[in-house]
mmCIF file of C-alpha atoms in Angstrom:
data_model
loop_
_atom_site.group_PDB
_atom_site.id
_atom_site.type_symbol
_atom_site.label_atom_id
_atom_site.label_comp_id
_atom_site.label_asym_id
_atom_site.label_seq_id
_atom_site.Cartn_x
_atom_site.Cartn_y
_atom_site.Cartn_z
ATOM 1 C CA MET A 1 161.052 115.847 145.853
ATOM 2 C CA GLU A 2 162.914 118.179 143.568
ATOM 3 C CA TYR A 3 161.771 118.757 140.001
ATOM 4 C CA PRO A 4 162.520 118.047 137.298
ATOM 5 C CA ILE A 5 163.092 114.366 137.926
ATOM 6 C CA TYR A 6 165.670 112.912 135.557
ATOM 7 C CA TYR A 7 165.368 109.405 134.136
ATOM 8 C CA THR A 8 167.620 107.071 132.230
ATOM 9 C CA VAL A 9 166.110 105.231 129.281
ATOM 10 C CA GLU A 10 165.973 102.069 131.387
ATOM 11 C CA GLU A 11 164.244 103.812 134.301
ATOM 12 C CA ALA A 12 161.699 105.429 131.983
ATOM 13 C CA LYS A 13 160.942 102.067 130.338
ATOM 14 C CA LEU A 14 160.185 100.544 133.737
ATOM 15 C CA LEU A 15 157.513 103.210 134.318
ATOM 16 C CA LEU A 16 155.776 102.757 130.970
ATOM 17 C CA PRO A 17 153.147 100.188 132.082
ATOM 18 C CA THR A 18 152.024 102.459 134.932
ATOM 19 C CA ILE A 19 152.084 105.544 132.728
ATOM 20 C CA GLU A 20 150.205 103.802 129.932
ATOM 21 C CA GLU A 21 147.477 102.724 132.362
ATOM 22 C CA LYS A 22 147.055 106.280 133.677
ATOM 23 C CA ILE A 23 147.069 107.784 130.177
ATOM 24 C CA HIS A 24 144.361 105.346 129.073
ATOM 25 C CA LYS A 25 142.278 106.313 132.121
ATOM 26 C CA LEU A 26 142.794 110.005 131.334
ATOM 27 C CA MET A 27 141.740 109.439 127.718
ATOM 28 C CA ARG A 28 138.508 107.711 128.757
ATOM 29 C CA ILE A 29 137.721 110.322 131.379
ATOM 30 C CA GLN A 30 138.453 113.160 128.960
ATOM 31 C CA LYS A 31 135.985 111.696 126.437
ATOM 32 C CA ALA A 32 133.339 111.318 129.144
ATOM 33 C CA LEU A 33 133.897 114.906 130.320
ATOM 34 C CA GLU A 34 133.580 116.188 126.769
ATOM 35 C CA PHE A 35 130.310 114.299 126.366
ATOM 36 C CA LEU A 36 128.905 115.363 129.731
ATOM 37 C CA SER A 37 129.759 118.993 129.055
ATOM 38 C CA THR A 38 127.508 118.919 125.964
ATOM 39 C CA ILE A 39 124.416 118.068 128.011
ATOM 40 C CA ASN A 40 122.261 121.093 128.769
ATOM 41 C CA ILE A 41 119.045 120.456 130.667
ATOM 42 C CA GLU A 42 116.734 123.217 131.808
ATOM 43 C CA ASN A 43 114.019 122.692 134.358
ATOM 44 C CA GLU A 44 111.575 125.490 133.656
ATOM 45 C CA GLU A 45 108.681 123.501 135.141
ATOM 46 C CA GLY A 46 110.485 122.938 138.453
ATOM 47 C CA ASP A 47 110.051 119.164 138.154
ATOM 48 C CA HIS A 48 111.714 117.418 141.114
ATOM 49 C CA ASN A 49 112.729 114.419 138.944
ATOM 50 C CA VAL A 50 114.489 116.726 136.486
ATOM 51 C CA ASP A 51 116.306 118.429 139.383
ATOM 52 C CA LEU A 52 117.404 115.004 140.605
ATOM 53 C CA MET A 53 118.640 114.033 137.129
ATOM 54 C CA ILE A 54 120.577 117.306 136.790
ATOM 55 C CA THR A 55 122.152 116.766 140.210
ATOM 56 C CA LYS A 56 123.213 113.210 139.319
ATOM 57 C CA LEU A 57 124.713 114.385 136.027
ATOM 58 C CA ASN A 58 126.617 117.116 137.855
ATOM 59 C CA MET A 59 127.867 114.605 140.430
ATOM 60 C CA ASN A 60 129.064 112.325 137.647
ATOM 61 C CA TYR A 61 130.798 115.214 135.867
ATOM 62 C CA TYR A 62 132.608 116.440 138.978
ATOM 63 C CA LYS A 63 133.594 112.916 140.019
ATOM 64 C CA LYS A 64 135.172 112.400 136.603
ATOM 65 C CA LEU A 65 136.823 115.806 136.784
ATOM 66 C CA TYR A 66 138.298 114.873 140.182
ATOM 67 C CA LEU A 67 139.623 111.563 138.802
ATOM 68 C CA TYR A 68 141.072 113.325 135.769
ATOM 69 C CA HIS A 69 143.085 115.665 137.967
ATOM 70 C CA LYS A 70 144.020 112.841 140.345
ATOM 71 C CA TYR A 71 145.605 110.755 137.553
ATOM 72 C CA LEU A 72 147.210 113.805 135.971
ATOM 73 C CA THR A 73 148.711 114.803 139.335
ATOM 74 C CA GLU A 74 150.062 111.276 139.800
ATOM 75 C CA LEU A 75 151.862 111.505 136.453
ATOM 76 C CA LEU A 76 153.218 114.979 137.168
ATOM 77 C CA THR A 77 154.405 113.884 140.617
ATOM 78 C CA MET A 78 156.388 111.105 138.928
ATOM 79 C CA GLY A 79 158.133 113.791 136.884
ATOM 80 C CA VAL A 80 156.371 112.879 133.653
ATOM 81 C CA VAL A 81 155.837 115.795 131.279
ATOM 82 C CA VAL A 82 152.369 115.317 129.781
ATOM 83 C CA LYS A 83 152.433 116.701 126.240
ATOM 84 C CA ASP A 84 149.143 115.490 124.719
ATOM 85 C CA ILE A 85 146.672 113.220 126.461
ATOM 86 C CA GLN A 86 144.586 112.552 123.347
ATOM 87 C CA LYS A 87 147.677 111.314 121.498
ATOM 88 C CA GLY A 88 149.113 109.617 124.575
ATOM 89 C CA LEU A 89 152.327 111.637 124.289
ATOM 90 C CA VAL A 90 154.628 112.184 127.275
ATOM 91 C CA ASP A 91 158.245 113.174 127.885
ATOM 92 C CA PHE A 92 160.777 112.303 130.556
ATOM 93 C CA TYR A 93 163.599 114.609 131.555
ATOM 94 C CA ALA A 94 167.032 113.083 131.005
ATOM 95 C CA LYS A 95 170.646 114.204 130.882
ATOM 96 C CA PHE A 96 172.870 113.775 127.838
ATOM 97 C CA GLU A 97 176.414 115.102 127.826
ATOM 98 C CA GLY A 98 175.508 117.419 130.704
ATOM 99 C CA ARG A 99 172.481 118.882 128.922
ATOM 100 C CA ASP A 100 168.787 118.498 129.686
ATOM 101 C CA ILE A 101 166.976 116.498 127.024
ATOM 102 C CA PHE A 102 163.584 114.850 126.724
ATOM 103 C CA LEU A 103 162.952 111.167 126.243
ATOM 104 C CA CYS A 104 159.701 111.099 124.276
ATOM 105 C CA TRP A 105 157.160 108.286 124.418
ATOM 106 C CA LYS A 106 153.768 107.758 122.838
ATOM 107 C CA ILE A 107 151.199 105.076 123.561
ATOM 108 C CA GLY A 108 151.853 102.081 121.347
ATOM 109 C CA GLU A 109 155.627 102.520 121.374
ATOM 110 C CA GLU A 110 158.026 100.302 123.282
#
């Protein structure tokens, strides 16, 4: 597929439910990643249970990181320009009078 992908207003509107779902997933995952990245556990005693807990936390972090990039890649593959995940702001390429323009959309808008 060639990029950028151009959309009409009608075509972009048809994608909004799918895009909104992915943006919401990205928002939740981003919050979880921010939280998980604040956890710092040291195992100076060499306790096996602490090692296990650290490993599980790392698995959870990297699973979420994988999902974050998976959903982001899906949006980018659709030709969506992701401007700000926290605000739920995306753009679509469009043509107007032979010029490239952006159709902007934010979560909560129709």
